[in-house]
mmCIF file of C-alpha atoms in Angstrom:
data_model
loop_
_atom_site.group_PDB
_atom_site.id
_atom_site.type_symbol
_atom_site.label_atom_id
_atom_site.label_comp_id
_atom_site.label_asym_id
_atom_site.label_seq_id
_atom_site.Cartn_x
_atom_site.Cartn_y
_atom_site.Cartn_z
ATOM 1 C CA MET Z 1 111.822 109.195 95.894
ATOM 2 C CA THR Z 2 109.847 106.940 93.742
ATOM 3 C CA ALA Z 3 106.624 108.663 92.002
ATOM 4 C CA SER Z 4 104.191 105.775 93.241
ATOM 5 C CA VAL Z 5 104.346 102.997 95.595
ATOM 6 C CA LEU Z 6 102.216 99.810 96.707
ATOM 7 C CA LEU Z 7 101.168 98.844 99.792
ATOM 8 C CA VAL Z 8 100.554 95.233 100.661
ATOM 9 C CA SER Z 9 99.521 93.827 103.402
ATOM 10 C CA ASP Z 10 98.945 90.196 104.822
ATOM 11 C CA HIS Z 11 96.512 90.450 107.487
ATOM 12 C CA VAL Z 12 96.667 86.728 108.868
ATOM 13 C CA ASP Z 13 100.901 86.927 108.801
ATOM 14 C CA GLY Z 14 101.062 89.803 109.905
ATOM 15 C CA SER Z 15 102.828 92.133 107.867
ATOM 16 C CA VAL Z 16 102.652 95.381 105.452
ATOM 17 C CA HIS Z 17 104.932 95.768 102.462
ATOM 18 C CA VAL Z 18 105.946 98.901 100.785
ATOM 19 C CA LEU Z 19 107.366 98.818 97.468
ATOM 20 C CA ALA Z 20 108.723 101.246 94.774
ATOM 21 C CA VAL Z 21 106.764 100.990 91.398
ATOM 22 C CA PRO Z 22 107.564 99.760 88.725
ATOM 23 C CA ASP Z 23 110.843 98.212 90.129
ATOM 24 C CA GLY Z 24 109.823 96.392 93.256
ATOM 25 C CA ALA Z 25 112.427 97.925 96.108
ATOM 26 C CA VAL Z 26 111.079 97.222 99.489
ATOM 27 C CA VAL Z 27 111.291 101.099 100.949
ATOM 28 C CA GLY Z 28 109.696 100.044 104.052
ATOM 29 C CA ARG Z 29 107.751 97.070 106.150
ATOM 30 C CA LEU Z 30 106.031 96.945 109.089
ATOM 31 C CA THR Z 31 105.835 93.609 111.001
ATOM 32 C CA GLY Z 32 102.882 92.204 114.047
ATOM 33 C CA ARG Z 33 100.316 94.571 112.224
ATOM 34 C CA HIS Z 34 97.072 92.885 111.108
ATOM 35 C CA LEU Z 35 95.647 95.158 109.359
ATOM 36 C CA SER Z 36 91.742 94.827 108.837
ATOM 37 C CA GLU Z 37 91.044 94.126 105.224
ATOM 38 C CA HIS Z 38 87.182 94.910 105.592
ATOM 39 C CA ALA Z 39 87.932 98.201 106.187
ATOM 40 C CA GLY Z 40 90.809 98.644 103.798
ATOM 41 C CA PHE Z 41 92.984 101.234 103.268
ATOM 42 C CA LEU Z 42 92.100 104.891 102.897
ATOM 43 C CA ALA Z 43 93.704 108.027 101.019
ATOM 44 C CA LEU Z 44 94.644 111.068 102.595
ATOM 45 C CA PRO Z 45 96.195 114.487 101.198
ATOM 46 C CA GLY Z 46 99.527 114.126 101.021
ATOM 47 C CA GLY Z 47 100.059 110.855 99.958
ATOM 48 C CA ARG Z 48 99.392 109.309 103.537
ATOM 49 C CA VAL Z 49 97.030 106.442 104.129
ATOM 50 C CA ALA Z 50 94.965 105.404 107.235
ATOM 51 C CA CYS Z 51 94.345 101.633 107.692
ATOM 52 C CA VAL Z 52 93.234 100.005 111.198
ATOM 53 C CA ASP Z 53 95.034 97.183 112.993
ATOM 54 C CA ASP Z 54 92.497 94.471 113.642
ATOM 55 C CA ARG Z 55 94.759 92.962 116.030
ATOM 56 C CA ARG Z 56 96.371 95.640 118.819
ATOM 57 C CA GLY Z 57 92.679 97.823 118.127
ATOM 58 C CA GLU Z 58 94.854 100.759 116.351
ATOM 59 C CA LEU Z 59 94.111 103.500 113.717
ATOM 60 C CA LEU Z 60 97.352 103.961 111.304
ATOM 61 C CA VAL Z 61 97.836 106.950 109.512
ATOM 62 C CA LEU Z 62 101.018 106.247 107.269
ATOM 63 C CA ASP Z 63 103.305 108.240 105.104
ATOM 64 C CA PRO Z 64 104.653 105.951 102.682
ATOM 65 C CA PHE Z 65 106.459 109.201 100.875
ATOM 66 C CA GLY Z 66 107.759 110.327 104.396
ATOM 67 C CA GLY Z 67 110.963 109.292 106.260
ATOM 68 C CA GLY Z 68 108.890 107.918 108.562
ATOM 69 C CA LEU Z 69 106.085 105.101 107.824
ATOM 70 C CA VAL Z 70 104.109 105.393 110.639
ATOM 71 C CA GLU Z 71 102.870 108.763 111.365
ATOM 72 C CA THR Z 72 99.899 108.624 113.679
ATOM 73 C CA ALA Z 73 98.427 105.675 116.316
ATOM 74 C CA VAL Z 74 95.715 105.843 117.915
ATOM 75 C CA PRO Z 75 93.536 103.518 119.968
ATOM 76 C CA VAL Z 76 90.213 102.372 118.236
ATOM 77 C CA ALA Z 77 87.343 99.605 118.773
ATOM 78 C CA VAL Z 78 87.693 96.591 116.448
ATOM 79 C CA PRO Z 79 86.896 94.713 114.880
ATOM 80 C CA ALA Z 80 86.824 97.631 112.364
ATOM 81 C CA GLU Z 81 84.201 96.819 109.882
ATOM 82 C CA HIS Z 82 84.534 100.270 107.734
ATOM 83 C CA LEU Z 83 86.609 102.979 108.144
ATOM 84 C CA ALA Z 84 86.178 106.925 105.889
ATOM 85 C CA CYS Z 85 87.016 110.380 107.105
ATOM 86 C CA ASP Z 86 85.602 114.016 106.161
ATOM 87 C CA PRO Z 87 86.473 114.987 102.927
ATOM 88 C CA SER Z 88 89.581 117.386 104.369
ATOM 89 C CA GLY Z 89 90.616 114.334 105.634
ATOM 90 C CA ARG Z 90 91.323 115.172 109.259
ATOM 91 C CA LEU Z 91 87.633 113.758 110.970
ATOM 92 C CA LEU Z 92 87.776 110.148 111.171
ATOM 93 C CA ALA Z 93 85.302 107.008 111.793
ATOM 94 C CA VAL Z 94 85.336 103.233 112.106
ATOM 95 C CA THR Z 95 82.502 101.548 112.712
ATOM 96 C CA THR Z 96 83.095 97.901 114.203
ATOM 97 C CA GLY Z 97 80.852 94.525 113.183
ATOM 98 C CA LEU Z 98 81.694 90.707 112.546
ATOM 99 C CA GLY Z 99 85.518 90.008 112.900
ATOM 100 C CA ARG Z 100 85.847 86.682 112.742
ATOM 101 C CA SER Z 101 82.951 86.138 114.076
ATOM 102 C CA GLY Z 102 79.435 84.129 112.876
ATOM 103 C CA GLU Z 103 77.259 87.085 113.455
ATOM 104 C CA PRO Z 104 77.631 91.012 114.346
ATOM 105 C CA TRP Z 105 78.197 91.274 117.550
ATOM 106 C CA SER Z 106 80.017 94.467 118.613
ATOM 107 C CA ASP Z 107 77.617 98.354 118.463
ATOM 108 C CA LEU Z 108 81.327 100.711 118.902
ATOM 109 C CA LEU Z 109 81.794 103.791 116.620
ATOM 110 C CA THR Z 110 84.853 105.846 116.684
ATOM 111 C CA VAL Z 111 85.712 108.732 115.744
ATOM 112 C CA VAL Z 112 88.909 111.013 115.692
ATOM 113 C CA ASP Z 113 90.620 114.122 114.859
ATOM 114 C CA LEU Z 114 93.756 113.675 113.404
ATOM 115 C CA ALA Z 115 94.571 117.437 113.671
ATOM 116 C CA THR Z 116 93.995 117.410 117.899
ATOM 117 C CA GLY Z 117 94.498 113.391 118.698
ATOM 118 C CA GLU Z 118 91.882 113.503 120.227
ATOM 119 C CA ALA Z 119 89.170 110.163 119.915
ATOM 120 C CA ALA Z 120 86.129 108.813 121.243
ATOM 121 C CA ARG Z 121 84.015 105.579 121.629
ATOM 122 C CA VAL Z 122 80.049 105.222 121.883
ATOM 123 C CA ARG Z 123 77.646 102.645 121.296
ATOM 124 C CA THR Z 124 75.501 102.666 118.147
ATOM 125 C CA ARG Z 125 73.544 99.169 117.086
ATOM 126 C CA VAL Z 126 74.977 96.010 116.649
ATOM 127 C CA GLY Z 127 75.449 95.239 113.141
ATOM 128 C CA GLU Z 128 77.577 95.686 110.040
ATOM 129 C CA PRO Z 129 77.331 99.755 109.783
ATOM 130 C CA GLY Z 130 78.636 101.386 106.748
ATOM 131 C CA VAL Z 131 79.449 104.737 107.333
ATOM 132 C CA THR Z 132 80.479 108.558 105.947
ATOM 133 C CA VAL Z 133 81.718 111.706 107.027
ATOM 134 C CA LEU Z 134 80.098 114.631 105.810
ATOM 135 C CA GLY Z 135 81.610 118.038 105.709
ATOM 136 C CA GLY Z 136 79.524 121.555 103.867
ATOM 137 C CA GLY Z 137 79.222 122.648 107.787
ATOM 138 C CA GLU Z 138 79.061 120.944 110.277
ATOM 139 C CA PRO Z 139 81.371 117.661 110.218
ATOM 140 C CA LEU Z 140 78.447 114.880 109.950
ATOM 141 C CA VAL Z 141 78.824 111.016 110.919
ATOM 142 C CA VAL Z 142 75.882 109.062 108.744
ATOM 143 C CA LEU Z 143 75.949 105.178 109.534
ATOM 144 C CA ARG Z 144 74.342 103.085 107.341
ATOM 145 C CA HIS Z 145 72.458 100.434 109.077
ATOM 146 C CA ARG Z 146 70.719 96.996 107.995
ATOM 147 C CA GLU Z 147 67.303 95.648 109.454
ATOM 148 C CA PRO Z 148 65.752 97.420 110.004
ATOM 149 C CA GLY Z 149 67.710 99.566 107.278
ATOM 150 C CA ALA Z 150 68.300 103.510 107.878
ATOM 151 C CA LEU Z 151 70.934 106.457 107.067
ATOM 152 C CA ALA Z 152 71.333 107.847 111.048
ATOM 153 C CA VAL Z 153 72.814 110.918 111.354
ATOM 154 C CA HIS Z 154 74.767 112.303 114.305
ATOM 155 C CA ARG Z 155 77.310 115.397 114.788
ATOM 156 C CA PHE Z 156 80.871 114.244 114.945
ATOM 157 C CA ALA Z 157 81.253 117.030 117.600
ATOM 158 C CA ASP Z 158 78.564 114.931 120.105
ATOM 159 C CA LEU Z 159 80.224 111.989 119.319
ATOM 160 C CA LEU Z 160 83.596 113.285 119.655
ATOM 161 C CA ALA Z 161 82.666 115.060 123.136
ATOM 162 C CA ALA Z 162 81.474 111.785 125.176
ATOM 163 C CA PRO Z 163 82.190 111.390 128.328
ATOM 164 C CA PRO Z 164 84.660 108.124 129.080
ATOM 165 C CA GLY Z 165 82.976 104.655 129.027
ATOM 166 C CA CYS Z 166 81.464 104.566 125.175
ATOM 167 C CA PRO Z 167 77.836 105.528 126.395
ATOM 168 C CA ALA Z 168 74.827 104.933 123.750
ATOM 169 C CA VAL Z 169 74.142 107.574 121.102
ATOM 170 C CA THR Z 170 70.823 108.613 119.362
ATOM 171 C CA PRO Z 171 70.823 109.637 116.184
ATOM 172 C CA HIS Z 172 69.111 113.086 115.462
ATOM 173 C CA ALA Z 173 68.366 111.885 112.535
ATOM 174 C CA LEU Z 174 67.235 109.303 110.340
ATOM 175 C CA LEU Z 175 66.545 108.677 106.578
ATOM 176 C CA PRO Z 176 64.820 105.056 105.963
ATOM 177 C CA LEU Z 177 66.980 102.535 103.511
ATOM 178 C CA PRO Z 178 65.814 98.803 102.696
ATOM 179 C CA ASP Z 179 66.677 96.355 104.602
ATOM 180 C CA ASP Z 180 69.565 94.907 102.710
ATOM 181 C CA GLY Z 181 71.377 97.498 102.186
ATOM 182 C CA HIS Z 182 74.973 97.022 101.662
ATOM 183 C CA GLY Z 183 77.858 99.770 99.734
ATOM 184 C CA ASP Z 184 78.439 103.023 100.989
ATOM 185 C CA ALA Z 185 79.631 106.277 98.215
ATOM 186 C CA GLN Z 186 79.747 109.568 99.176
ATOM 187 C CA ASP Z 187 80.629 112.446 96.487
ATOM 188 C CA PRO Z 188 81.813 115.136 98.201
ATOM 189 C CA ARG Z 189 81.561 117.807 95.475
ATOM 190 C CA SER Z 190 77.834 117.520 95.557
ATOM 191 C CA GLY Z 191 77.556 116.877 99.089
ATOM 192 C CA ARG Z 192 75.573 113.310 97.947
ATOM 193 C CA VAL Z 193 75.712 110.156 100.142
ATOM 194 C CA PHE Z 194 74.836 106.432 98.389
ATOM 195 C CA ALA Z 195 73.954 103.249 99.619
ATOM 196 C CA ALA Z 196 73.612 100.174 97.072
ATOM 197 C CA THR Z 197 70.105 98.107 98.215
ATOM 198 C CA SER Z 198 68.370 95.420 95.877
ATOM 199 C CA THR Z 199 66.175 97.983 95.106
ATOM 200 C CA GLY Z 200 69.131 99.803 93.353
ATOM 201 C CA VAL Z 201 71.308 102.944 95.050
ATOM 202 C CA HIS Z 202 69.691 105.233 97.103
ATOM 203 C CA THR Z 203 70.204 108.894 97.216
ATOM 204 C CA ALA Z 204 70.720 111.442 99.815
ATOM 205 C CA ARG Z 205 71.647 114.956 100.648
ATOM 206 C CA ARG Z 206 72.250 116.684 103.414
ATOM 207 C CA LYS Z 207 70.019 119.752 104.288
ATOM 208 C CA GLY Z 208 71.524 121.599 107.518
ATOM 209 C CA ASP Z 209 72.105 119.062 110.041
ATOM 210 C CA ALA Z 210 69.746 115.811 108.502
ATOM 211 C CA LEU Z 211 69.596 114.183 105.060
ATOM 212 C CA VAL Z 212 66.823 114.992 102.446
ATOM 213 C CA ALA Z 213 66.174 111.736 100.008
ATOM 214 C CA GLY Z 214 66.722 112.014 96.361
ATOM 215 C CA ALA Z 215 66.210 109.617 93.604
ATOM 216 C CA VAL Z 216 67.083 105.975 93.533
ATOM 217 C CA ILE Z 217 69.528 105.054 90.634
ATOM 218 C CA PRO Z 218 68.152 101.997 89.490
ATOM 219 C CA TRP Z 219 70.830 98.948 88.583
ATOM 220 C CA GLU Z 220 68.688 98.560 84.902
ATOM 221 C CA ALA Z 221 69.826 94.530 85.711
ATOM 222 C CA PRO Z 222 67.864 91.744 87.869
ATOM 223 C CA ALA Z 223 71.106 91.226 89.525
ATOM 224 C CA ARG Z 224 72.975 94.053 92.181
ATOM 225 C CA GLY Z 225 76.266 95.420 93.629
ATOM 226 C CA TRP Z 226 77.557 94.999 97.061
ATOM 227 C CA TYR Z 227 80.082 97.353 96.786
ATOM 228 C CA LEU Z 228 80.085 101.101 95.455
ATOM 229 C CA ARG Z 229 82.995 103.015 94.645
ATOM 230 C CA LEU Z 230 83.403 106.960 93.286
ATOM 231 C CA ASP Z 231 85.319 106.857 90.633
ATOM 232 C CA THR Z 232 87.348 110.773 91.531
ATOM 233 C CA ARG Z 233 88.599 111.658 87.642
ATOM 234 C CA ARG Z 234 85.792 110.315 85.431
ATOM 235 C CA ARG Z 235 83.092 111.658 88.116
ATOM 236 C CA ALA Z 236 80.579 107.895 88.027
ATOM 237 C CA LEU Z 237 79.643 105.656 90.391
ATOM 238 C CA TRP Z 238 81.121 102.062 90.451
ATOM 239 C CA THR Z 239 80.100 98.569 91.431
ATOM 240 C CA THR Z 240 79.758 94.605 89.701
ATOM 241 C CA LEU Z 241 76.227 93.684 89.743
ATOM 242 C CA ARG Z 242 76.258 89.800 90.710
ATOM 243 C CA GLY Z 243 73.481 87.727 89.408
ATOM 244 C CA GLY Z 244 72.552 84.104 89.295
ATOM 245 C CA ALA Z 245 71.730 81.588 92.317
ATOM 246 C CA PRO Z 246 72.643 83.077 95.633
ATOM 247 C CA ASP Z 247 74.284 80.149 97.171
ATOM 248 C CA PRO Z 248 77.598 80.187 97.199
ATOM 249 C CA LEU Z 249 78.458 76.781 96.340
ATOM 250 C CA ARG Z 250 77.091 77.615 93.334
ATOM 251 C CA TRP Z 251 79.941 80.415 92.366
ATOM 252 C CA PRO Z 252 81.481 79.564 89.260
ATOM 253 C CA ASP Z 253 78.206 80.345 87.880
ATOM 254 C CA TRP Z 254 77.405 83.565 88.726
ATOM 255 C CA THR Z 255 77.205 86.375 86.418
ATOM 256 C CA ASN Z 256 78.940 89.673 86.679
ATOM 257 C CA ARG Z 257 78.495 92.847 85.142
ATOM 258 C CA ALA Z 258 80.708 95.933 85.169
ATOM 259 C CA TRP Z 259 77.741 99.015 86.323
ATOM 260 C CA ARG Z 260 79.124 102.449 85.557
ATOM 261 C CA HIS Z 261 77.082 105.440 86.558
ATOM 262 C CA ASP Z 262 78.283 109.025 86.084
ATOM 263 C CA LEU Z 263 77.491 111.211 87.953
ATOM 264 C CA GLU Z 264 76.861 114.419 85.791
ATOM 265 C CA THR Z 265 75.145 112.891 82.903
ATOM 266 C CA GLY Z 266 72.749 110.138 84.807
ATOM 267 C CA ARG Z 267 74.068 107.589 82.315
ATOM 268 C CA THR Z 268 74.223 104.109 83.076
ATOM 269 C CA LEU Z 269 76.546 101.776 81.465
ATOM 270 C CA LEU Z 270 76.848 97.463 81.824
ATOM 271 C CA THR Z 271 79.750 95.360 80.376
ATOM 272 C CA ASP Z 272 79.461 91.548 81.265
ATOM 273 C CA LEU Z 273 82.918 90.277 82.709
ATOM 274 C CA GLY Z 274 81.953 86.814 82.496
ATOM 275 C CA PRO Z 275 81.155 84.134 85.485
ATOM 276 C CA GLY Z 276 82.785 83.264 88.989
ATOM 277 C CA LEU Z 277 84.024 85.399 91.448
ATOM 278 C CA VAL Z 278 84.705 89.364 90.892
ATOM 279 C CA PHE Z 279 84.019 91.990 93.822
ATOM 280 C CA ARG Z 280 86.529 94.953 94.059
ATOM 281 C CA LEU Z 281 87.881 97.488 91.446
ATOM 282 C CA ALA Z 282 90.409 99.684 90.990
ATOM 283 C CA PHE Z 283 91.048 103.014 88.897
ATOM 284 C CA THR Z 284 94.406 103.677 86.755
ATOM 285 C CA ARG Z 285 94.671 107.120 84.451
ATOM 286 C CA ASP Z 286 92.110 105.616 82.085
ATOM 287 C CA ARG Z 287 91.093 102.213 82.813
ATOM 288 C CA THR Z 288 88.976 100.015 85.304
ATOM 289 C CA ALA Z 289 90.483 97.028 86.989
ATOM 290 C CA PHE Z 290 88.672 93.682 88.182
ATOM 291 C CA THR Z 291 89.413 90.341 88.190
ATOM 292 C CA ARG Z 292 87.364 87.455 88.447
ATOM 293 C CA VAL Z 293 88.423 84.320 89.727
ATOM 294 C CA HIS Z 294 87.175 80.628 87.860
ATOM 295 C CA PRO Z 295 87.883 76.852 88.380
ATOM 296 C CA ASP Z 296 88.541 77.318 84.087
ATOM 297 C CA GLY Z 297 91.182 80.008 84.575
ATOM 298 C CA ASP Z 298 91.925 83.853 86.641
ATOM 299 C CA GLU Z 299 91.521 86.799 84.550
ATOM 300 C CA LEU Z 300 92.644 90.681 85.142
ATOM 301 C CA LEU Z 301 89.835 92.587 83.540
ATOM 302 C CA LEU Z 302 90.992 96.225 81.808
ATOM 303 C CA LEU Z 303 87.842 98.432 80.877
ATOM 304 C CA ALA Z 304 88.901 101.236 78.404
ATOM 305 C CA ASP Z 305 86.885 104.657 78.858
ATOM 306 C CA ASP Z 306 85.390 103.516 75.275
ATOM 307 C CA GLY Z 307 84.299 100.301 76.720
ATOM 308 C CA THR Z 308 86.848 98.192 75.287
ATOM 309 C CA LEU Z 309 87.428 95.571 77.734
ATOM 310 C CA ARG Z 310 90.852 93.863 77.620
ATOM 311 C CA ARG Z 311 91.272 89.732 79.547
ATOM 312 C CA VAL Z 312 94.475 89.300 81.113
ATOM 313 C CA PRO Z 313 94.984 85.930 81.765
ATOM 314 C CA LEU Z 314 96.035 84.981 85.474
ATOM 315 C CA PRO Z 315 98.615 82.194 86.512
ATOM 316 C CA ALA Z 316 96.206 79.885 88.973
ATOM 317 C CA MET Z 317 96.746 79.760 92.723
ATOM 318 C CA SER Z 318 96.871 76.906 94.491
ATOM 319 C CA GLY Z 319 94.579 76.529 97.283
ATOM 320 C CA ALA Z 320 92.214 78.943 94.953
ATOM 321 C CA PRO Z 321 88.121 78.112 95.424
ATOM 322 C CA LYS Z 322 86.732 74.729 93.546
ATOM 323 C CA ARG Z 323 83.721 73.420 92.172
ATOM 324 C CA GLY Z 324 81.614 72.115 95.350
ATOM 325 C CA GLY Z 325 82.887 74.752 97.690
ATOM 326 C CA THR Z 326 82.244 78.323 98.554
ATOM 327 C CA PRO Z 327 85.171 81.536 97.377
ATOM 328 C CA TRP Z 328 85.171 82.389 101.302
ATOM 329 C CA GLU Z 329 86.148 79.980 103.738
ATOM 330 C CA GLY Z 330 89.892 78.246 103.800
ATOM 331 C CA VAL Z 331 90.448 79.571 100.164
ATOM 332 C CA GLN Z 332 93.206 81.427 98.277
ATOM 333 C CA ARG Z 333 91.751 84.881 96.318
ATOM 334 C CA ARG Z 334 93.347 88.140 95.133
ATOM 335 C CA ALA Z 335 93.419 91.703 95.495
ATOM 336 C CA VAL Z 336 93.789 93.903 93.271
ATOM 337 C CA ALA Z 337 95.354 98.167 93.674
ATOM 338 C CA ALA Z 338 95.422 100.966 90.851
ATOM 339 C CA SER Z 339 96.179 104.738 91.411
ATOM 340 C CA PRO Z 340 94.562 106.985 89.491
ATOM 341 C CA GLY Z 341 97.366 109.079 88.609
ATOM 342 C CA ALA Z 342 99.038 106.108 86.677
ATOM 343 C CA ASP Z 343 98.479 103.717 84.668
ATOM 344 C CA TRP Z 344 99.629 100.408 86.561
ATOM 345 C CA VAL Z 345 97.460 97.624 88.430
ATOM 346 C CA ALA Z 346 98.675 95.341 91.131
ATOM 347 C CA VAL Z 347 97.140 92.202 91.591
ATOM 348 C CA THR Z 348 98.002 89.864 94.261
ATOM 349 C CA ARG Z 349 98.299 85.856 93.907
ATOM 350 C CA GLY Z 350 96.804 84.496 97.060
ATOM 351 C CA GLY Z 351 98.916 81.840 99.096
ATOM 352 C CA HIS Z 352 101.917 82.583 96.898
ATOM 353 C CA GLY Z 353 103.613 84.961 97.953
ATOM 354 C CA GLU Z 354 103.520 87.052 94.852
ATOM 355 C CA VAL Z 355 101.920 90.190 92.936
ATOM 356 C CA HIS Z 356 101.715 91.020 89.398
ATOM 357 C CA LEU Z 357 102.448 94.066 88.120
ATOM 358 C CA VAL Z 358 100.571 95.650 84.830
ATOM 359 C CA ASP Z 359 100.649 97.944 82.056
ATOM 360 C CA ALA Z 360 97.060 98.380 81.916
ATOM 361 C CA ARG Z 361 98.070 100.289 78.349
ATOM 362 C CA THR Z 362 98.996 97.290 77.202
ATOM 363 C CA GLY Z 363 98.047 94.456 79.679
ATOM 364 C CA ARG Z 364 101.419 93.477 79.976
ATOM 365 C CA GLU Z 365 102.933 91.855 83.051
ATOM 366 C CA GLU Z 366 106.175 94.617 83.640
ATOM 367 C CA THR Z 367 107.243 92.298 86.538
ATOM 368 C CA ARG Z 368 106.685 89.610 88.863
ATOM 369 C CA LEU Z 369 107.170 91.122 92.905
ATOM 370 C CA ARG Z 370 107.438 88.200 95.606
ATOM 371 C CA LEU Z 371 106.962 88.588 98.985
ATOM 372 C CA ASP Z 372 108.517 86.916 102.013
ATOM 373 C CA ALA Z 373 104.907 86.411 103.358
ATOM 374 C CA PRO Z 374 101.953 84.091 101.944
ATOM 375 C CA LEU Z 375 99.448 86.596 101.025
ATOM 376 C CA HIS Z 376 96.996 84.293 102.884
ATOM 377 C CA HIS Z 377 93.284 85.240 101.298
ATOM 378 C CA GLY Z 378 95.083 87.477 98.441
ATOM 379 C CA GLY Z 379 96.292 89.714 101.356
ATOM 380 C CA HIS Z 380 94.917 93.828 100.749
ATOM 381 C CA ALA Z 381 96.931 96.424 98.518
ATOM 382 C CA ALA Z 382 96.833 100.242 97.639
ATOM 383 C CA LEU Z 383 98.636 101.694 95.332
ATOM 384 C CA LEU Z 384 99.564 105.690 95.316
ATOM 385 C CA SER Z 385 101.014 107.763 93.434
ATOM 386 C CA ARG Z 386 101.372 111.178 94.960
ATOM 387 C CA ASN Z 387 98.928 113.961 93.784
ATOM 388 C CA ASP Z 388 96.766 111.253 91.985
ATOM 389 C CA GLY Z 389 93.852 112.710 93.252
ATOM 390 C CA ALA Z 390 92.006 109.170 95.434
ATOM 391 C CA ASP Z 391 91.956 110.825 98.614
ATOM 392 C CA GLY Z 392 88.693 112.764 96.549
ATOM 393 C CA ASP Z 393 86.799 109.517 97.708
ATOM 394 C CA PRO Z 394 86.979 109.353 101.504
ATOM 395 C CA LEU Z 395 85.792 105.845 102.474
ATOM 396 C CA GLY Z 396 88.322 103.077 102.914
ATOM 397 C CA ARG Z 397 88.626 100.469 100.136
#
């Protein structure tokens, strides 16, 4: 059995490929499965991964290293916005948001106990809620709401015991936040929750069945981050700070800095990545990978632990975002995936059905995988290695 596998989803075409790394052999495939790109993939213990089929309305637990790919399928409310589990990987929560609507319309939250198969749906607040599931005592579900901003705390057991009919639930504890929260993380080791806002990263710690606010971590730059991720190997929070005019038509001029905050020392490191569209990131054994889309040429960016930045040119995409248009609507993009237990980075080439597999140590493209799906909008990808510690980050990515 291969030591690493790559999951590649085309959420428009409705396919999921599982490929051996690095040879690219297809070891599994799903058809008729339209995975939520926004909720992403959630690493679970034992090399498994959770995701949401937005069309069928199912939470899937996949076991790409086992005998059968789909281990579990549980009905959940969609469109899936965010996906998270408790540190044990047993208790999961799925929030709902926009989907393909112009504004948020669903207030449904689904909670699932994978050990018993129990699931329940409740109503919370319409919006685009982030979610974390805390352990360290009675499990808690923490929803990050906007306008008005708050961290809303619910007991997992209370939600799971809700009667049929999707009843409305009231949080038993609230912690105020600014109204523009976007980006969530949890550090299971310290029990802290993090929420990104324009004023910085707000921190909170569990106290009983409630949360107590901690210090706000400043961005140390005029820009802000919209996406938070926990680096399980290096005990740090990461995001990309996007600056410049907020007008999406000005996206080629957006500035981008990698933001790393060391949770042990409290130090923050900023690294300039260049202009254009930079969003999600991925962790290899000792590097952090980003993609940068720009009319003058796309790049894979590999930031080493010592601060060294390697730029790897990427072939252009037909249908890529152009000057005068937005980087979101009707254009192709790229997804990036890596494993903290390996040195490989996978980058999709949206619209072409190709995946570049790059050795992060050298920046060399070792192989180019060609799929029989176009990878609309760049698709989504996850690279898994056995016992790589990725399940230490209990949020879908």
